[in-house]
Coordinates of C-alpha atoms in Angstrom, one line a residue:
M28 CA 118.1 108.2 99.9
I29 CA 116.3 104.9 99.0
G30 CA 113.8 105.4 101.7
V31 CA 113.0 109.0 100.6
S32 CA 112.7 107.8 97.0
L33 CA 110.2 105.0 97.9
L34 CA 108.2 107.4 100.0
L35 CA 108.0 110.0 97.2
I36 CA 106.9 107.2 94.8
G37 CA 104.1 106.4 97.4
L38 CA 103.1 110.0 97.4
N39 CA 102.4 109.7 93.6
L40 CA 100.0 106.7 93.8
R41 CA 96.7 108.4 94.7
P42 CA 96.5 112.0 93.4
I43 CA 95.1 110.9 90.1
L44 CA 92.3 109.2 91.9
A45 CA 91.7 111.6 94.8
S46 CA 91.6 114.8 92.7
V47 CA 88.5 113.6 90.8
G48 CA 85.8 113.6 93.5
P49 CA 86.0 117.3 94.6
L50 CA 86.0 118.4 91.0
L51 CA 83.2 116.0 89.8
P52 CA 80.5 118.7 89.5
S53 CA 82.8 120.9 87.4
I54 CA 83.7 117.9 85.2
Q55 CA 80.0 117.0 84.8
Q56 CA 79.3 120.5 83.5
D57 CA 81.7 120.0 80.6
I58 CA 81.5 116.2 80.1
S59 CA 78.3 114.1 80.3
L60 CA 78.9 111.8 83.3
S61 CA 76.4 109.9 85.3
F62 CA 77.4 108.8 88.8
A63 CA 77.7 105.2 87.6
L64 CA 79.9 106.3 84.7
A65 CA 82.0 108.6 86.9
S66 CA 82.7 105.6 89.1
M67 CA 84.7 104.2 86.2
L68 CA 87.4 106.8 87.0
T69 CA 88.0 104.9 90.2
L70 CA 86.8 101.4 89.2
L71 CA 89.1 101.0 86.2
P72 CA 92.4 102.1 87.9
V73 CA 91.6 99.9 90.9
L74 CA 90.8 97.0 88.7
A75 CA 94.0 97.6 86.8
M76 CA 95.8 97.5 90.1
G77 CA 94.4 94.1 90.8
M78 CA 95.1 92.7 87.4
G79 CA 98.6 94.2 87.3
C80 CA 99.5 92.4 90.6
F81 CA 99.3 89.0 88.8
V82 CA 101.9 89.9 86.2
G83 CA 104.1 92.4 88.1
F84 CA 106.7 89.8 89.1
K85 CA 106.8 88.2 85.6
I86 CA 107.4 91.7 84.1
A87 CA 110.1 92.4 86.8
K88 CA 111.8 89.1 86.1
G89 CA 112.3 90.1 82.5
L90 CA 112.7 93.8 82.8
G91 CA 114.3 94.0 86.2
F92 CA 112.8 95.5 89.4
A93 CA 114.3 98.9 89.0
N94 CA 113.4 99.3 85.3
T95 CA 109.9 98.1 86.0
V96 CA 109.4 100.9 88.6
T97 CA 110.9 103.4 86.2
V98 CA 108.5 102.4 83.4
S99 CA 105.5 102.4 85.8
L100 CA 106.3 106.0 86.9
L101 CA 106.4 107.0 83.3
F102 CA 102.9 105.5 82.8
L103 CA 101.7 107.6 85.7
L104 CA 103.4 110.7 84.4
I105 CA 101.9 110.4 81.0
A106 CA 98.4 109.6 82.4
T107 CA 98.4 112.6 84.6
A108 CA 99.7 114.9 81.9
M109 CA 96.9 113.7 79.6
R110 CA 94.3 115.3 81.9
F111 CA 95.4 118.8 80.9
W112 CA 93.8 118.2 77.5
V113 CA 91.0 115.7 78.0
E114 CA 87.8 116.6 76.1
T115 CA 85.7 113.4 76.5
A116 CA 84.7 110.9 79.1
N117 CA 86.5 108.2 77.2
A118 CA 89.8 110.1 77.2
L119 CA 89.4 110.7 80.9
I120 CA 88.7 107.1 81.5
C121 CA 91.7 106.0 79.4
S122 CA 94.0 108.2 81.5
A123 CA 92.7 106.5 84.6
L124 CA 93.3 103.1 83.1
L125 CA 96.9 103.9 82.1
A126 CA 97.6 105.3 85.6
G127 CA 96.1 102.2 87.1
M128 CA 98.6 100.0 85.2
G129 CA 101.5 102.0 86.5
I130 CA 100.3 102.1 90.0
A131 CA 99.6 98.3 89.9
L132 CA 103.2 97.4 89.0
I133 CA 104.7 99.7 91.7
Q134 CA 102.4 98.4 94.4
T135 CA 103.2 94.8 93.4
L136 CA 106.9 95.3 93.8
M137 CA 107.1 97.7 96.7
P138 CA 106.6 95.3 99.6
T139 CA 109.4 93.1 98.3
L140 CA 111.7 96.1 97.9
I141 CA 110.9 97.3 101.4
K142 CA 111.4 93.9 103.1
Q143 CA 114.6 93.4 101.1
N144 CA 116.1 96.8 102.0
F145 CA 114.8 97.4 105.5
A146 CA 114.6 93.9 107.1
D147 CA 113.6 94.4 110.8
K148 CA 112.2 97.9 110.1
T149 CA 109.7 96.5 107.6
P150 CA 106.5 97.3 109.6
L151 CA 107.7 100.9 110.2
M152 CA 108.7 101.4 106.6
M153 CA 105.5 99.9 105.3
G154 CA 103.6 102.2 107.6
L155 CA 105.5 105.2 106.2
Y156 CA 105.1 104.1 102.6
V157 CA 101.3 103.6 103.1
T158 CA 101.2 106.9 104.9
A159 CA 102.8 108.5 101.9
I160 CA 100.2 107.0 99.6
M161 CA 97.4 108.5 101.8
G162 CA 99.3 111.7 102.1
G163 CA 99.2 112.1 98.3
A164 CA 95.5 111.6 98.4
A165 CA 95.1 114.2 101.1
L166 CA 97.2 116.7 99.3
A167 CA 95.3 116.2 96.0
A168 CA 91.8 116.3 97.5
S169 CA 92.5 119.4 99.5
S170 CA 94.3 121.5 96.9
A171 CA 92.6 120.4 93.6
P172 CA 89.5 122.7 94.1
F173 CA 91.8 125.7 94.7
I174 CA 93.8 125.0 91.6
A175 CA 90.7 124.4 89.6
A176 CA 89.2 127.7 90.9
D177 CA 92.1 129.6 89.2
L178 CA 93.1 127.4 86.3
G179 CA 90.1 125.1 85.6
W180 CA 89.3 121.5 86.5
R181 CA 91.7 120.1 83.9
A182 CA 94.6 121.8 85.7
G183 CA 93.2 120.5 89.0
L184 CA 93.5 117.0 87.6
G185 CA 96.8 117.3 85.7
H186 CA 98.7 119.5 88.2
W187 CA 100.2 116.4 89.7
T188 CA 102.5 115.7 86.7
W189 CA 105.3 117.7 88.4
L190 CA 105.2 115.4 91.4
A191 CA 105.6 112.3 89.2
L192 CA 108.5 114.0 87.4
I193 CA 110.3 114.7 90.7
A194 CA 109.8 111.0 91.7
I195 CA 111.2 109.7 88.4
L196 CA 114.3 111.9 88.7
L197 CA 115.0 110.9 92.3
W198 CA 114.4 107.2 91.5
I199 CA 116.9 107.3 88.7
V200 CA 119.5 108.8 91.0
S201 CA 118.9 106.5 94.0
R202 CA 118.1 103.2 92.3
K203 CA 121.8 102.2 92.1
H204 CA 121.8 101.9 95.9
L205 CA 118.9 99.5 95.9
A206 CA 119.3 95.9 97.2
L207 CA 117.4 93.7 94.8
P208 CA 115.9 90.2 95.5
S209 CA 117.2 87.2 93.7
H210 CA 115.0 85.4 91.2
T211 CA 117.1 82.2 91.5
D212 CA 115.4 81.2 94.8
K213 CA 113.2 78.2 94.0
Q214 CA 110.6 79.4 96.5
A215 CA 110.2 82.5 94.4
E216 CA 108.2 80.4 91.8
Y217 CA 105.7 79.2 94.4
S218 CA 102.0 79.9 93.8
F219 CA 99.8 81.0 96.7
W220 CA 96.5 80.4 94.9
R221 CA 95.7 77.0 96.5
Y222 CA 95.9 78.1 100.1
R223 CA 92.8 79.0 102.1
R224 CA 94.8 81.5 104.2
S225 CA 95.8 83.4 101.0
W226 CA 92.2 83.9 100.1
L227 CA 91.3 84.9 103.7
L228 CA 94.0 87.6 103.6
A229 CA 92.9 88.7 100.2
L230 CA 89.3 89.1 101.3
F231 CA 90.3 91.1 104.4
F232 CA 92.3 93.4 102.2
A233 CA 89.4 93.7 99.8
L234 CA 87.0 94.8 102.5
G235 CA 89.3 97.5 103.8
T236 CA 90.2 98.7 100.3
S237 CA 86.5 98.8 99.3
C238 CA 85.9 101.3 102.1
Y239 CA 89.0 103.3 101.0
V240 CA 88.1 103.6 97.3
C241 CA 84.4 104.3 98.0
V242 CA 85.3 107.2 100.3
L243 CA 87.9 108.5 97.8
A244 CA 85.3 108.5 95.0
W245 CA 82.1 109.6 96.7
L246 CA 82.7 111.6 100.0
A247 CA 83.2 114.9 98.2
P248 CA 80.1 114.5 95.9
Y249 CA 78.2 113.4 99.0
A250 CA 79.3 116.6 100.9
I251 CA 78.2 118.7 97.9
E252 CA 74.8 117.1 98.0
L253 CA 74.6 118.1 101.7
G254 CA 75.1 121.7 100.8
Y255 CA 78.8 122.1 101.1
S256 CA 80.7 124.1 98.4
Q257 CA 83.1 122.4 96.1
T258 CA 86.0 123.7 98.0
Q259 CA 84.5 122.7 101.3
A260 CA 83.8 119.2 100.0
G261 CA 87.5 118.9 98.9
L262 CA 88.6 120.0 102.3
A263 CA 86.3 117.4 103.9
L264 CA 87.9 114.7 101.8
G265 CA 91.3 116.2 102.5
F266 CA 90.6 116.1 106.2
L267 CA 89.6 112.5 106.0
T268 CA 92.7 111.5 104.1
S269 CA 94.8 113.6 106.6
M270 CA 93.3 111.4 109.4
E271 CA 94.4 108.4 107.3
V272 CA 97.9 109.8 107.2
I273 CA 97.9 110.1 111.0
A274 CA 96.5 106.5 111.3
G275 CA 99.1 105.2 108.9
L276 CA 101.8 106.6 111.2
V277 CA 100.4 105.7 114.6
F278 CA 98.7 102.3 114.2
P279 CA 101.5 100.4 112.4
W280 CA 103.8 101.7 115.2
L281 CA 101.4 100.5 117.9
A282 CA 101.0 97.2 116.1
S283 CA 104.8 96.8 115.9
K284 CA 104.8 96.3 119.7
S285 CA 103.4 92.8 119.3
M286 CA 103.2 90.2 116.6
D287 CA 99.5 89.8 117.4
R288 CA 97.8 92.7 115.6
R289 CA 94.2 91.7 116.3
A290 CA 93.4 94.2 119.1
I291 CA 94.5 97.1 116.9
I292 CA 92.5 95.8 113.9
A293 CA 89.4 95.5 116.1
L294 CA 89.7 99.2 117.2
L295 CA 90.1 100.2 113.6
C296 CA 87.1 98.3 112.4
L297 CA 85.1 100.0 115.2
L298 CA 86.2 103.5 114.1
Q299 CA 85.2 102.7 110.5
L300 CA 81.8 101.4 111.7
I301 CA 81.0 104.5 113.7
G302 CA 82.2 106.8 110.9
F303 CA 80.1 105.2 108.2
M304 CA 77.0 105.0 110.5
G305 CA 77.4 108.7 111.2
F306 CA 77.6 109.5 107.4
A307 CA 74.4 107.6 106.8
L308 CA 72.3 108.4 109.9
A309 CA 73.5 111.7 111.3
P310 CA 75.4 113.7 108.7
Q311 CA 73.9 116.9 110.2
V312 CA 75.9 116.4 113.4
S313 CA 79.3 117.0 111.6
I314 CA 80.6 115.5 108.5
F315 CA 84.1 116.3 109.7
L316 CA 83.6 114.3 112.9
W317 CA 82.5 111.2 110.9
A318 CA 85.3 111.8 108.4
A319 CA 87.8 111.8 111.2
L320 CA 86.6 108.5 112.6
A321 CA 86.2 106.8 109.3
G322 CA 89.6 108.1 108.2
L323 CA 91.4 106.8 111.2
G324 CA 89.9 103.4 110.7
I325 CA 90.5 103.2 107.0
G326 CA 94.0 104.7 107.3
G327 CA 95.0 102.1 109.9
I328 CA 93.4 99.0 108.3
F329 CA 95.1 99.6 104.9
P330 CA 98.7 99.2 106.2
L331 CA 97.8 96.6 108.8
S332 CA 96.3 94.4 106.1
L333 CA 99.6 94.5 104.2
I334 CA 101.7 94.1 107.4
V335 CA 99.7 91.0 108.5
T336 CA 100.1 89.5 105.1
M337 CA 103.9 90.0 105.2
D338 CA 104.0 88.5 108.7
H339 CA 103.1 85.2 107.1
Q340 CA 106.4 85.0 105.2
Q341 CA 110.0 85.7 106.2
N342 CA 111.6 85.4 102.8
P343 CA 111.4 88.9 101.2
L344 CA 110.5 87.6 97.7
L345 CA 107.9 85.2 99.1
A346 CA 106.4 87.9 101.2
G347 CA 106.2 90.1 98.1
K348 CA 104.6 87.4 96.0
L349 CA 102.0 86.7 98.7
T350 CA 101.3 90.4 99.1
A351 CA 101.0 90.6 95.3
F352 CA 98.4 87.8 95.3
V353 CA 96.5 89.5 98.2
Q354 CA 96.5 92.9 96.4
G355 CA 95.6 91.3 93.1
I356 CA 92.5 89.6 94.4
G357 CA 91.7 92.4 96.8
Y358 CA 91.9 95.3 94.4
S359 CA 89.9 93.3 91.8
I360 CA 87.1 92.8 94.3
A361 CA 87.3 96.3 95.7
A362 CA 87.2 97.8 92.2
I363 CA 83.4 97.2 91.9
S364 CA 82.5 99.0 95.1
P365 CA 82.6 102.6 93.8
W366 CA 80.4 101.4 90.8
I367 CA 77.9 99.7 93.2
A368 CA 77.8 102.9 95.3
G369 CA 77.3 105.0 92.2
L370 CA 74.4 102.7 91.2
I371 CA 72.9 103.1 94.6
R372 CA 73.2 106.9 94.3
D373 CA 71.6 106.9 90.8
N374 CA 68.7 104.6 91.9
F375 CA 68.0 105.9 95.4
Q376 CA 69.1 109.6 94.9
S377 CA 71.2 109.2 98.1
F378 CA 74.5 107.7 99.2
N379 CA 73.0 106.6 102.6
M380 CA 72.6 103.0 101.7
A381 CA 76.1 102.9 100.4
W382 CA 77.5 104.1 103.7
L383 CA 75.4 101.5 105.6
L384 CA 76.8 98.8 103.3
L385 CA 80.4 100.0 104.1
A386 CA 79.5 99.8 107.8
A387 CA 78.5 96.2 107.3
L388 CA 81.8 95.5 105.6
S389 CA 83.6 96.9 108.6
V390 CA 81.9 94.3 110.8
I391 CA 82.8 91.5 108.4
A392 CA 86.4 92.6 108.4
Y393 CA 86.5 92.4 112.2
L394 CA 85.2 88.9 112.2
L395 CA 87.7 87.8 109.6
S396 CA 90.6 89.4 111.6
R397 CA 89.9 87.2 114.6
Q398 CA 91.7 84.4 112.7
F399 CA 95.0 86.3 112.5
N400 CA 96.7 84.5 115.4
P401 CA 100.5 84.8 114.7
S402 CA 101.2 81.6 116.5
G403 CA 99.6 79.7 113.7
Y404 CA 101.0 81.5 110.7
A405 CA 103.6 78.9 109.8
Q406 CA 101.2 76.0 109.6
H407 CA 99.2 77.7 106.8
Y408 CA 102.2 77.5 104.4
R409 CA 104.2 74.5 105.5
Q410 CA 104.9 73.3 102.0
V411 CA 106.2 76.7 101.0
M412 CA 108.6 76.7 103.9
A413 CA 109.8 73.1 103.3

């Protein structure tokens, strides 16, 4: 039951972001939103995810792991429900910020909870958890336009309240079976800020997450500009996130065959590169083809970046704290990428330069990943392990 509950929580972490893009034209008809301002609906939650990672363990130490997750789910529930009644851009942005706070705390604690409760099955469970996250995005992107067509864009955004409610109820029932990490371990107080390897892992995560959040924010508006209907644009984003789901299942499983994940990461970076180049240079060939390739790359790199990070620490709490640092820095950096892409769109009247920039990030991510040789992981944190 714990596994099902954690996966259902993961399913709730992206609908509030993924449902915006396909409905953006409808929202802009009612609310004055430039592309740069609309990017705040992605930028602020992602930035909150980053900032929340730095305080998540401190909050959990006082409130308790299980209670912190419960409160975070309530934040997400309230933020989603707010969207049924939003009338201004500020209200919409406030709901995004509140949701980001809830998502941040959950994502900070989840790697520790998974490693504590699933031990040797951690890579598989992390893959399933990340797949659930991307599955929530696929579900929201695909169905939001259909809901909006019948009930309006506010219902398309707020519809996911029921999913958060179910997650809260199941979490309350199952949390009593949860194995919780101890805060008495002296290593748990260790800081990862001063290690070069921590920053390298954070930058790698930031590059992959930048690609993820940019696609989440702008693929549907880009498809609409190419002449697709709002529903078709939502399906295009839903198709891409469906490919992410497949990648989240397949590539962590493949990577679990060896501690050296570099060959899999290289393939994923190549898939991303081809997909983004296709968006920029040959969208007329098939936006769905490029979405499939980019989605497979993004969907694999996201869990692999977390798995590689957790590979560096065997202690569940230390692995969680290192992952929190990586996500904190990574999300904070990635948060500005949708805003930059929005500025590019406003100034060049096209997303093409943004896609080329993401292609370049894919190359940089590959170059960084060459340093992830598992035989040298221990030497990067000798003082931690002492």
